CSV table of N, CA, C and O in Angstrom, one decimal:
chain,number,residue,atom,x,y,z
D,1,MET,N,209.9,156.9,114.1
D,1,MET,CA,210.4,158.5,114.2
D,1,MET,C,210.0,158.8,114.5
D,1,MET,O,208.6,159.1,115.2
D,2,ILE,N,210.5,159.8,115.7
D,2,ILE,CA,209.8,160.7,116.9
D,2,ILE,C,209.0,161.7,116.1
D,2,ILE,O,209.6,162.5,115.6
D,3,ASP,N,208.7,162.4,117.0
D,3,ASP,CA,208.0,163.6,116.3
D,3,ASP,C,208.3,164.7,118.0
D,3,ASP,O,207.6,164.6,119.3
D,4,PRO,N,210.0,166.0,117.3
D,4,PRO,CA,209.9,166.5,118.6
D,4,PRO,C,209.2,167.3,119.2
D,4,PRO,O,210.2,168.0,120.6
D,5,ARG,N,207.4,167.5,118.7
D,5,ARG,CA,207.2,168.4,119.4
D,5,ARG,C,205.8,167.6,120.5
D,5,ARG,O,205.0,167.9,121.0
D,6,ASP,N,206.0,166.3,120.0
D,6,ASP,CA,205.0,165.2,121.4
D,6,ASP,C,205.9,164.8,122.8
D,6,ASP,O,206.2,164.4,123.2
D,7,LYS,N,204.5,165.8,123.9
D,7,LYS,CA,205.3,166.0,125.3
D,7,LYS,C,204.9,165.0,125.8
D,7,LYS,O,205.1,164.8,126.7
D,8,ASP,N,204.4,164.0,125.0
D,8,ASP,CA,203.7,162.6,125.8
D,8,ASP,C,204.7,161.4,125.8
D,8,ASP,O,205.1,160.6,126.2
D,9,THR,N,206.0,161.6,124.9
D,9,THR,CA,206.9,160.5,124.6
D,9,THR,C,208.5,161.1,124.8
D,9,THR,O,208.6,162.0,123.7
D,10,ARG,N,209.2,160.7,125.1
D,10,ARG,CA,210.1,161.7,125.3
D,10,ARG,C,211.2,160.3,125.1
D,10,ARG,O,211.2,159.1,125.1
D,11,PRO,N,211.9,161.1,124.3
D,11,PRO,CA,213.0,160.7,123.1
D,11,PRO,C,214.4,160.1,124.2
D,11,PRO,O,214.4,160.8,124.6
D,12,THR,N,214.7,159.0,123.2
D,12,THR,CA,216.1,158.8,124.1
D,12,THR,C,217.3,159.7,123.4
D,12,THR,O,216.7,160.4,122.3
D,13,LEU,N,218.7,160.0,123.9
D,13,LEU,CA,219.2,160.7,123.3
D,13,LEU,C,219.1,160.0,121.6
D,13,LEU,O,219.5,160.7,120.2
D,14,GLU,N,219.3,158.9,121.2
D,14,GLU,CA,219.5,158.0,119.8
D,14,GLU,C,218.4,158.3,118.8
D,14,GLU,O,218.4,159.0,117.8
D,15,GLU,N,217.4,158.1,119.8
D,15,GLU,CA,216.4,158.8,118.6
D,15,GLU,C,215.7,160.1,118.6
D,15,GLU,O,216.0,160.2,116.5
D,16,LEU,N,216.3,161.5,118.8
D,16,LEU,CA,217.1,162.3,118.5
D,16,LEU,C,217.7,162.8,117.7
D,16,LEU,O,217.7,163.3,116.3
D,17,ALA,N,219.3,161.5,117.5
D,17,ALA,CA,220.2,161.5,116.1
D,17,ALA,C,219.3,160.9,115.4
D,17,ALA,O,219.6,161.8,114.4
D,18,GLU,N,218.5,160.6,115.3
D,18,GLU,CA,218.1,159.3,114.4
D,18,GLU,C,217.3,161.2,113.5
D,18,GLU,O,217.2,161.1,111.9
D,19,TYR,N,215.9,161.4,114.9
D,19,TYR,CA,215.5,162.2,114.0
D,19,TYR,C,216.1,162.9,113.3
D,19,TYR,O,216.4,163.8,111.8
D,20,VAL,N,217.4,164.2,113.3
D,20,VAL,CA,218.2,164.9,113.3
D,20,VAL,C,218.9,164.5,112.4
D,20,VAL,O,219.3,165.4,110.5
D,21,GLY,N,219.9,163.1,111.7
D,21,GLY,CA,219.7,162.7,110.5
D,21,GLY,C,221.3,162.9,109.9
D,21,GLY,O,221.1,162.9,108.6
D,22,ASN,N,221.9,163.3,111.0
D,22,ASN,CA,223.1,164.1,110.8
D,22,ASN,C,224.3,163.3,111.8
D,22,ASN,O,224.0,164.2,113.0
D,23,PRO,N,225.2,162.9,111.4
D,23,PRO,CA,225.7,162.5,112.5
D,23,PRO,C,226.8,163.2,113.1
D,23,PRO,O,227.6,163.0,114.2
D,24,LEU,N,226.8,164.4,113.0
D,24,LEU,CA,227.1,165.8,113.8
D,24,LEU,C,226.6,166.1,114.8
D,24,LEU,O,227.7,166.2,116.2
D,25,PHE,N,225.8,165.7,115.4
D,25,PHE,CA,224.9,165.5,116.5
D,25,PHE,C,225.1,164.7,117.2
D,25,PHE,O,225.6,165.2,118.6
D,26,PRO,N,225.3,163.2,117.1
D,26,PRO,CA,225.6,162.5,118.3
D,26,PRO,C,227.3,162.7,118.7
D,26,PRO,O,227.8,162.5,119.8
D,27,ARG,N,228.3,162.9,117.9
D,27,ARG,CA,229.4,163.3,117.9
D,27,ARG,C,229.7,165.0,118.9
D,27,ARG,O,230.6,164.8,119.4
D,28,PHE,N,229.2,165.8,118.1
D,28,PHE,CA,228.9,166.9,119.4
D,28,PHE,C,228.3,166.1,120.9
D,28,PHE,O,229.2,166.9,121.9
D,29,CYS,N,227.1,165.5,121.0
D,29,CYS,CA,227.2,165.2,122.3
D,29,CYS,C,227.5,164.6,123.1
D,29,CYS,O,228.4,165.3,124.3
D,30,ARG,N,228.5,163.9,122.4
D,30,ARG,CA,229.7,162.8,123.1
D,30,ARG,C,230.8,163.4,123.3
D,30,ARG,O,231.6,163.8,124.2
D,31,GLU,N,230.9,164.7,122.3
D,31,GLU,CA,232.7,165.6,123.0
D,31,GLU,C,232.2,166.4,123.9
D,31,GLU,O,233.0,166.7,124.4
D,32,ILE,N,230.6,167.0,123.8
D,32,ILE,CA,230.5,168.3,125.4
D,32,ILE,C,230.7,167.0,126.7
D,32,ILE,O,231.4,167.0,127.4
D,33,LYS,N,229.8,165.6,126.8
D,33,LYS,CA,229.7,164.7,127.7
D,33,LYS,C,231.4,164.2,128.1
D,33,LYS,O,232.0,164.4,129.1
D,34,ASP,N,232.4,163.8,127.1
D,34,ASP,CA,233.6,164.0,127.3
D,34,ASP,C,234.5,165.0,128.0
D,34,ASP,O,235.7,165.0,128.6
D,35,THR,N,234.7,165.8,126.9
D,35,THR,CA,235.1,167.3,127.7
D,35,THR,C,235.2,167.8,129.3
D,35,THR,O,236.0,168.0,129.2
D,36,TYR,N,233.7,168.1,129.1
D,36,TYR,CA,233.0,168.6,130.3
D,36,TYR,C,232.5,167.7,131.7
D,36,TYR,O,232.3,168.2,132.6
D,37,GLN,N,233.0,166.1,130.9
D,37,GLN,CA,232.6,165.4,132.1
D,37,GLN,C,231.1,165.5,132.8
D,37,GLN,O,230.8,165.3,134.1
D,38,CYS,N,229.9,165.1,131.3
D,38,CYS,CA,228.7,166.3,132.0
D,38,CYS,C,228.0,164.6,131.3
D,38,CYS,O,228.2,164.5,130.7
D,39,ARG,N,226.7,165.0,132.0
D,39,ARG,CA,225.4,164.2,131.3
D,39,ARG,C,224.5,165.2,130.8
D,39,ARG,O,224.6,166.1,131.0
D,40,GLU,N,223.7,164.7,130.1
D,40,GLU,CA,222.9,165.3,129.5
D,40,GLU,C,221.3,165.4,130.2
D,40,GLU,O,221.3,163.9,130.6
D,41,THR,N,220.6,166.0,129.8
D,41,THR,CA,219.3,165.9,130.4
D,41,THR,C,218.6,165.7,129.0
D,41,THR,O,218.5,166.8,128.3
D,42,ILE,N,217.3,165.4,128.9
D,42,ILE,CA,216.3,165.7,128.2
D,42,ILE,C,215.2,166.0,128.5
D,42,ILE,O,214.2,165.0,129.7
D,43,GLU,N,214.7,167.5,128.2
D,43,GLU,CA,213.3,167.7,128.8
D,43,GLU,C,212.8,168.1,127.9
D,43,GLU,O,213.0,168.7,126.5
D,44,TYR,N,211.5,168.8,127.9
D,44,TYR,CA,210.2,169.5,127.2
D,44,TYR,C,210.5,170.3,127.6
D,44,TYR,O,210.1,171.1,128.6
D,45,SER,N,210.3,171.5,126.5
D,45,SER,CA,209.9,173.4,126.7
D,45,SER,C,209.2,173.6,126.2
D,45,SER,O,208.6,172.8,125.1
D,46,ARG,N,208.2,174.2,127.1
D,46,ARG,CA,206.8,174.7,126.3
D,46,ARG,C,207.4,176.0,126.2
D,46,ARG,O,206.0,177.1,125.7
D,47,CYS,N,208.2,176.5,126.2
D,47,CYS,CA,208.9,177.6,125.5
D,47,CYS,C,207.8,178.2,124.1
D,47,CYS,O,208.5,177.6,123.3
D,48,GLY,N,207.2,179.2,124.5
D,48,GLY,CA,206.7,179.9,123.1
D,48,GLY,C,207.4,180.1,121.8
D,48,GLY,O,207.5,179.5,121.0
D,49,LEU,N,208.9,180.4,121.8
D,49,LEU,CA,209.8,180.3,121.0
D,49,LEU,C,210.6,179.4,120.3
D,49,LEU,O,210.7,178.5,119.4
D,50,GLU,N,210.8,178.4,121.6
D,50,GLU,CA,211.4,177.4,120.7
D,50,GLU,C,210.5,175.6,121.5
D,50,GLU,O,211.3,175.3,122.7
D,51,PRO,N,209.1,175.1,121.4
D,51,PRO,CA,208.6,174.3,122.0
D,51,PRO,C,209.2,172.9,121.4
D,51,PRO,O,209.7,172.7,120.2
D,52,GLY,N,209.0,171.9,122.4
D,52,GLY,CA,209.4,170.6,121.5
D,52,GLY,C,210.9,170.2,122.7
D,52,GLY,O,211.4,170.9,123.8
D,53,TRP,N,211.2,169.2,122.6
D,53,TRP,CA,212.2,167.9,122.9
D,53,TRP,C,213.4,169.0,122.8
D,53,TRP,O,214.4,169.2,121.8
D,54,ASN,N,214.5,168.6,124.0
D,54,ASN,CA,215.9,169.7,123.7
D,54,ASN,C,216.7,168.5,125.0
D,54,ASN,O,216.2,168.0,125.7
D,55,VAL,N,217.6,169.0,124.8
D,55,VAL,CA,219.4,168.1,125.2
D,55,VAL,C,220.2,168.9,126.1
D,55,VAL,O,220.2,170.4,125.3
D,56,LYS,N,220.0,168.9,127.7
D,56,LYS,CA,220.6,170.1,128.1
D,56,LYS,C,221.9,169.7,128.7
D,56,LYS,O,221.5,168.4,129.2
D,57,PHE,N,222.7,170.5,128.4
D,57,PHE,CA,224.3,170.1,129.4
D,57,PHE,C,224.7,170.4,130.3
D,57,PHE,O,224.4,172.1,129.8
D,58,LYS,N,224.6,170.5,131.6
D,58,LYS,CA,225.4,170.9,132.5
D,58,LYS,C,226.0,170.7,133.5
D,58,LYS,O,226.8,169.4,133.7
D,59,LYS,N,227.6,171.4,133.9
D,59,LYS,CA,228.4,171.2,134.7
D,59,LYS,C,227.9,171.7,136.3
D,59,LYS,O,228.4,172.9,136.1
D,60,SER,N,227.9,171.2,137.0
D,60,SER,CA,227.8,171.4,138.3
D,60,SER,C,227.0,172.4,138.7
D,60,SER,O,227.3,173.7,139.2
D,61,GLY,N,225.9,172.2,137.9
D,61,GLY,CA,224.4,172.8,138.0
D,61,GLY,C,224.8,174.0,137.1
D,61,GLY,O,223.5,174.6,137.5
D,62,LYS,N,226.1,174.1,136.4
D,62,LYS,CA,225.6,175.8,135.4
D,62,LYS,C,225.3,175.3,133.7
D,62,LYS,O,226.2,174.2,133.8
D,63,ALA,N,224.3,174.9,133.5
D,63,ALA,CA,224.3,175.5,131.9
D,63,ALA,C,225.6,175.6,130.9
D,63,ALA,O,226.1,176.6,130.9
D,64,LEU,N,225.6,174.3,130.2
D,64,LEU,CA,226.8,175.1,129.3
D,64,LEU,C,225.7,174.9,127.9
D,64,LEU,O,226.9,175.7,127.1
D,65,CYS,N,225.4,174.4,127.3
D,65,CYS,CA,225.0,174.1,126.6
D,65,CYS,C,223.3,173.3,126.4
D,65,CYS,O,222.8,172.5,127.2
D,66,THR,N,221.9,174.4,125.3
D,66,THR,CA,221.0,173.6,125.1
D,66,THR,C,221.1,172.7,124.1
D,66,THR,O,221.1,174.2,122.8
D,67,VAL,N,220.8,171.5,124.0
D,67,VAL,CA,220.9,171.7,121.6
D,67,VAL,C,219.2,170.9,121.9
D,67,VAL,O,218.1,170.5,122.1
D,68,TYR,N,218.7,171.8,120.6
D,68,TYR,CA,217.7,171.7,120.0
D,68,TYR,C,217.8,171.1,118.8
D,68,TYR,O,218.3,171.1,118.0
D,69,PRO,N,216.8,169.9,118.3
D,69,PRO,CA,217.2,169.2,117.3
D,69,PRO,C,216.1,169.1,116.2
D,69,PRO,O,215.4,170.3,116.3
D,70,ARG,N,217.0,169.5,115.2
D,70,ARG,CA,216.2,170.2,113.9
D,70,ARG,C,216.0,168.4,112.8
D,70,ARG,O,217.3,168.1,113.2
D,71,GLU,N,215.5,168.7,111.8
D,71,GLU,CA,216.3,167.7,110.7
D,71,GLU,C,217.5,168.4,109.6
D,71,GLU,O,217.2,170.0,110.0
D,72,ALA,N,218.5,167.5,109.9
D,72,ALA,CA,219.5,167.9,109.5
D,72,ALA,C,220.6,168.9,109.4
D,72,ALA,O,221.5,168.8,109.8
D,73,TYR,N,220.0,169.3,110.9
D,73,TYR,CA,221.3,169.9,111.7
D,73,TYR,C,220.7,169.7,112.6
D,73,TYR,O,219.7,169.4,113.5
D,74,PHE,N,221.2,170.7,113.8
D,74,PHE,CA,220.7,171.4,115.4
D,74,PHE,C,221.1,172.9,115.5
D,74,PHE,O,222.2,172.7,115.1
D,75,THR,N,220.6,173.3,116.3
D,75,THR,CA,220.7,174.7,117.2
D,75,THR,C,221.0,174.3,118.9
D,75,THR,O,221.0,173.9,119.4
D,76,ALA,N,222.7,174.7,119.0
D,76,ALA,CA,223.6,175.0,120.3
D,76,ALA,C,222.9,176.3,120.5
D,76,ALA,O,223.6,177.5,120.2
D,77,MET,N,222.2,176.4,122.2
D,77,MET,CA,221.9,177.7,122.4
D,77,MET,C,223.1,177.7,123.6
D,77,MET,O,222.8,177.0,124.9
D,78,VAL,N,224.5,178.8,123.5
D,78,VAL,CA,224.8,179.0,124.7
D,78,VAL,C,224.2,180.7,125.7
D,78,VAL,O,224.4,181.4,124.6
D,79,VAL,N,224.6,180.4,126.6
D,79,VAL,CA,224.3,181.3,127.1
D,79,VAL,C,226.0,182.5,127.5
D,79,VAL,O,226.0,181.7,128.5
D,80,VAL,N,226.0,183.8,127.1
D,80,VAL,CA,226.8,184.5,127.3
D,80,VAL,C,226.2,185.5,128.8
D,80,VAL,O,225.3,186.3,128.0
D,81,GLY,N,226.6,185.1,130.0
D,81,GLY,CA,226.5,186.5,131.1
D,81,GLY,C,227.2,187.4,131.2
D,81,GLY,O,228.4,187.1,130.9
D,82,GLN,N,226.9,187.6,132.5
D,82,GLN,CA,227.9,188.7,133.1
D,82,GLN,C,229.4,188.6,133.4
D,82,GLN,O,230.3,189.0,132.6
D,83,LYS,N,229.6,187.8,133.9
D,83,LYS,CA,230.1,186.7,134.3
D,83,LYS,C,231.7,186.4,133.1
D,83,LYS,O,232.8,186.7,133.1
D,84,GLU,N,230.8,186.1,131.7
D,84,GLU,CA,231.5,185.6,130.8
D,84,GLU,C,231.8,186.7,129.6
D,84,GLU,O,232.3,186.7,128.7
D,85,LYS,N,230.9,187.8,129.9
D,85,LYS,CA,230.9,188.4,128.9
D,85,LYS,C,232.4,189.0,128.3
D,85,LYS,O,232.5,189.7,127.5
D,86,GLY,N,233.1,190.1,129.3
D,86,GLY,CA,234.4,190.3,128.6
D,86,GLY,C,235.4,189.4,128.0
D,86,GLY,O,236.2,189.2,127.4
D,87,LEU,N,234.8,188.2,128.6
D,87,LEU,CA,235.7,187.5,127.7
D,87,LEU,C,235.2,186.3,126.2
D,87,LEU,O,236.9,186.4,125.6
D,88,VAL,N,234.4,186.6,126.4
D,88,VAL,CA,234.0,186.1,125.2
D,88,VAL,C,234.1,187.3,124.0
D,88,VAL,O,234.2,187.5,122.8
D,89,GLU,N,233.9,189.1,124.8
D,89,GLU,CA,233.9,190.0,123.6
D,89,GLU,C,235.5,189.8,123.6
D,89,GLU,O,236.3,190.1,122.4
D,90,ALA,N,236.6,189.2,123.8
D,90,ALA,CA,237.9,189.8,123.9
D,90,ALA,C,238.4,187.9,123.0
D,90,ALA,O,239.0,188.5,121.8
D,91,ALA,N,237.8,186.9,122.9
D,91,ALA,CA,237.7,185.9,121.8
D,91,ALA,C,237.2,186.1,120.8
D,91,ALA,O,237.3,185.7,119.5
D,92,LEU,N,236.1,186.4,120.5
D,92,LEU,CA,235.2,187.3,119.2
D,92,LEU,C,236.3,187.5,118.5
D,92,LEU,O,235.5,186.9,116.9
D,93,PRO,N,237.1,188.8,117.9
D,93,PRO,CA,238.0,188.8,116.8
D,93,PRO,C,238.0,187.4,116.3
D,93,PRO,O,238.7,187.5,114.9
D,94,SER,N,238.6,186.4,116.9
D,94,SER,CA,239.4,185.0,116.3
D,94,SER,C,237.7,184.4,116.1
D,94,SER,O,239.2,183.4,115.8
D,95,CYS,N,237.1,183.9,116.6
D,95,CYS,CA,236.1,183.4,116.2
D,95,CYS,C,235.5,183.8,114.5
D,95,CYS,O,235.4,184.6,113.8
D,96,ALA,N,234.6,182.7,113.9
D,96,ALA,CA,234.4,182.4,113.0
D,96,ALA,C,233.0,183.9,112.9
D,96,ALA,O,232.4,184.3,113.6
D,97,ALA,N,233.4,184.5,111.5
D,97,ALA,CA,232.6,185.6,110.9
D,97,ALA,C,231.0,185.8,111.7
D,97,ALA,O,230.4,186.2,111.8
D,98,ALA,N,230.7,184.1,111.8
D,98,ALA,CA,229.1,183.7,111.6
D,98,ALA,C,228.8,183.9,113.1
D,98,ALA,O,227.7,184.8,113.5
D,99,LEU,N,229.6,183.8,114.0
D,99,LEU,CA,229.3,183.4,115.0
D,99,LEU,C,229.5,185.7,115.8
D,99,LEU,O,229.1,185.8,116.5
D,100,GLN,N,230.5,186.2,115.0
D,100,GLN,CA,230.6,187.9,115.6
D,100,GLN,C,229.7,188.3,115.2
D,100,GLN,O,229.0,189.2,115.5
D,101,GLU,N,229.0,187.8,114.0
D,101,GLU,CA,228.0,188.5,113.6
D,101,GLU,C,226.5,187.9,114.4
D,101,GLU,O,225.7,188.9,115.1
D,102,LEU,N,226.1,187.2,114.3
D,102,LEU,CA,225.2,186.7,115.8
D,102,LEU,C,225.3,187.0,116.7
D,102,LEU,O,224.9,188.2,117.5
D,103,TYR,N,225.8,187.2,117.5
D,103,TYR,CA,226.8,187.8,119.2
D,103,TYR,C,226.4,189.7,118.6
D,103,TYR,O,226.0,189.7,119.3
D,104,ALA,N,226.6,190.5,117.5
D,104,ALA,CA,226.1,191.6,117.5
D,104,ALA,C,224.9,191.2,117.2
D,104,ALA,O,224.6,192.7,118.2
D,105,ARG,N,224.1,190.8,116.8
D,105,ARG,CA,222.3,190.9,116.4
D,105,ARG,C,221.9,190.1,117.8
D,105,ARG,O,220.2,190.4,117.5
D,106,THR,N,222.1,189.7,118.8
D,106,THR,CA,221.4,189.3,119.7
D,106,THR,C,221.5,190.4,120.9
D,106,THR,O,222.3,191.0,121.1
D,107,ARG,N,220.5,190.5,121.4
D,107,ARG,CA,219.9,191.3,121.8
D,107,ARG,C,220.4,191.1,123.7
D,107,ARG,O,220.1,190.0,124.1
D,108,GLU,N,221.3,191.8,124.3
D,108,GLU,CA,221.5,191.6,125.5
D,108,GLU,C,220.1,191.5,126.7
D,108,GLU,O,218.7,192.3,126.7
D,109,ALA,N,219.1,190.9,127.6
D,109,ALA,CA,218.8,191.0,128.2
D,109,ALA,C,219.0,190.2,129.4
D,109,ALA,O,219.3,189.6,129.3
D,110,ASN,N,218.9,191.4,130.5
D,110,ASN,CA,218.8,191.2,131.8
D,110,ASN,C,220.6,190.7,132.4
D,110,ASN,O,220.7,189.6,132.9
D,111,GLY,N,221.2,191.0,131.5
D,111,GLY,CA,222.7,191.0,131.2
D,111,GLY,C,222.8,189.8,130.5
D,111,GLY,O,224.1,188.8,130.8
D,112,GLN,N,222.8,189.3,129.7
D,112,GLN,CA,222.7,187.7,129.5
D,112,GLN,C,222.5,187.8,127.4
D,112,GLN,O,221.5,188.6,127.2
D,113,ARG,N,223.3,187.6,126.9
D,113,ARG,CA,222.9,186.9,125.3
D,113,ARG,C,223.1,185.6,125.8
D,113,ARG,O,223.2,185.0,125.8
D,114,TRP,N,221.5,185.3,124.6
D,114,TRP,CA,221.3,184.2,124.3
D,114,TRP,C,221.6,183.3,123.2
D,114,TRP,O,220.8,183.7,122.1
D,115,LEU,N,222.3,182.6,122.6
D,115,LEU,CA,223.5,183.0,121.7
D,115,LEU,C,222.7,181.1,120.7
D,115,LEU,O,222.6,180.2,121.1
D,116,MET,N,221.7,181.6,119.8
D,116,MET,CA,221.5,179.9,119.4
D,116,MET,C,222.1,180.2,117.7
D,116,MET,O,221.9,180.8,116.9
D,117,ILE,N,223.3,178.9,118.1
D,117,ILE,CA,223.7,178.6,117.0
D,117,ILE,C,223.1,177.0,116.4
D,117,ILE,O,223.5,176.4,116.4
D,118,ASP,N,223.0,177.8,114.4
D,118,ASP,CA,222.7,176.7,113.9
D,118,ASP,C,224.2,176.0,114.3
D,118,ASP,O,224.8,176.7,113.1
D,119,LEU,N,224.1,174.5,113.3
D,119,LEU,CA,224.9,173.6,113.6
D,119,LEU,C,224.2,172.5,112.4
D,119,LEU,O,224.0,171.7,112.9
D,120,GLU,N,225.8,172.0,111.8
D,120,GLU,CA,225.6,171.1,110.8
D,120,GLU,C,226.9,170.4,110.3
D,120,GLU,O,226.8,169.4,109.4
D,121,ASP,N,227.7,171.4,110.4
D,121,ASP,CA,229.0,171.2,110.2
D,121,ASP,C,230.6,171.2,111.0
D,121,ASP,O,229.8,172.1,112.1
D,122,ARG,N,230.9,170.5,110.7
D,122,ARG,CA,232.5,170.4,112.3
D,122,ARG,C,233.4,171.2,111.2
D,122,ARG,O,234.6,171.3,111.6
D,123,ASP,N,232.7,172.6,111.7
D,123,ASP,CA,233.8,173.5,110.9
D,123,ASP,C,234.4,174.6,112.0
D,123,ASP,O,233.9,174.3,113.0
D,124,ASP,N,234.3,176.0,111.8
D,124,ASP,CA,235.0,177.5,112.6
D,124,ASP,C,233.5,177.4,113.8
D,124,ASP,O,234.2,177.9,114.9
D,125,LEU,N,232.6,177.2,113.3
D,125,LEU,CA,231.3,177.5,114.7
D,125,LEU,C,231.4,176.7,115.4
D,125,LEU,O,231.0,177.1,116.6
D,126,TYR,N,231.4,175.5,114.9
D,126,TYR,CA,231.7,173.6,115.9
D,126,TYR,C,232.4,174.4,116.7
D,126,TYR,O,232.6,173.7,118.1
D,127,ARG,N,233.9,174.6,116.1
D,127,ARG,CA,235.0,175.2,117.9
D,127,ARG,C,234.3,175.9,118.0
D,127,ARG,O,235.0,175.9,119.4
D,128,ASP,N,234.1,177.0,117.6
D,128,ASP,CA,233.8,178.2,118.6
D,128,ASP,C,232.7,178.4,119.7
D,128,ASP,O,232.5,178.4,120.5
D,129,VAL,N,232.0,177.5,119.2
D,129,VAL,CA,230.9,176.7,120.5
D,129,VAL,C,231.7,176.3,121.5
D,129,VAL,O,231.5,176.2,123.2
D,130,PHE,N,232.0,175.5,121.9
D,130,PHE,CA,233.5,175.1,122.2
D,130,PHE,C,234.1,175.8,123.0
D,130,PHE,O,234.2,176.1,124.4
D,131,ARG,N,234.5,176.9,122.5
D,131,ARG,CA,235.4,178.3,123.0
D,131,ARG,C,234.6,178.9,123.7
D,131,ARG,O,234.3,178.8,125.0
D,132,LEU,N,233.4,178.8,123.7
D,132,LEU,CA,232.5,179.4,124.7
D,132,LEU,C,232.5,178.7,125.8
D,132,LEU,O,232.0,179.0,127.2
D,133,MET,N,231.9,177.1,125.3
D,133,MET,CA,231.9,176.3,126.6
D,133,MET,C,233.1,176.9,127.4
D,133,MET,O,232.3,176.4,128.5
D,134,ASP,N,234.2,176.8,126.9
D,134,ASP,CA,234.9,177.0,127.9
D,134,ASP,C,235.2,178.1,128.8
D,134,ASP,O,235.8,178.4,129.7
D,135,ILE,N,234.4,178.6,128.1
D,135,ILE,CA,234.8,180.3,129.1
D,135,ILE,C,233.8,179.9,130.7
D,135,ILE,O,234.1,180.5,131.6
D,136,ARG,N,232.7,179.3,129.9
D,136,ARG,CA,231.4,179.2,130.8
D,136,ARG,C,232.0,178.5,131.6
D,136,ARG,O,231.9,179.1,133.2
D,137,THR,N,232.9,177.7,131.2
D,137,THR,CA,233.6,176.9,133.0
D,137,THR,C,234.9,177.1,133.2
D,137,THR,O,235.3,176.5,134.0
D,138,GLY,N,235.3,177.9,132.7
D,138,GLY,CA,236.7,178.3,133.8
D,138,GLY,C,238.0,178.2,132.8
D,138,GLY,O,238.8,177.9,133.0
D,139,ARG,N,237.9,176.9,131.5
D,139,ARG,CA,238.5,176.2,131.1
D,139,ARG,C,239.3,176.9,130.4
D,139,ARG,O,239.5,178.1,129.8
């Protein structure tokens, strides 16, 4: 089993999936790659709030989502910038209550909100993460 905070040993996506232990993790990663025709980059973050290995998905140089592996679930971070803000806020009433609450609680800094969305089931929140990425890509 990997140690997600061991900065000297880069895990594979499969090792991260084994660590998470939730079949939703590899499915989520595969769905991002298939939907947006992008690849993942596994990077180590030294950030004080979220140190450890994460999985970044980018499309044409633009960050779509960063995935932080946890035991039994994972956190998807989607950034809502000035360009997306109006579209996201228009879509929020049809999103899961949990996302609406998270958006309202997340402070805006430098014109951005960094939404940290915990996923463990393929539910409305899961669907909403893809809606946010659709908005980021202009889909």
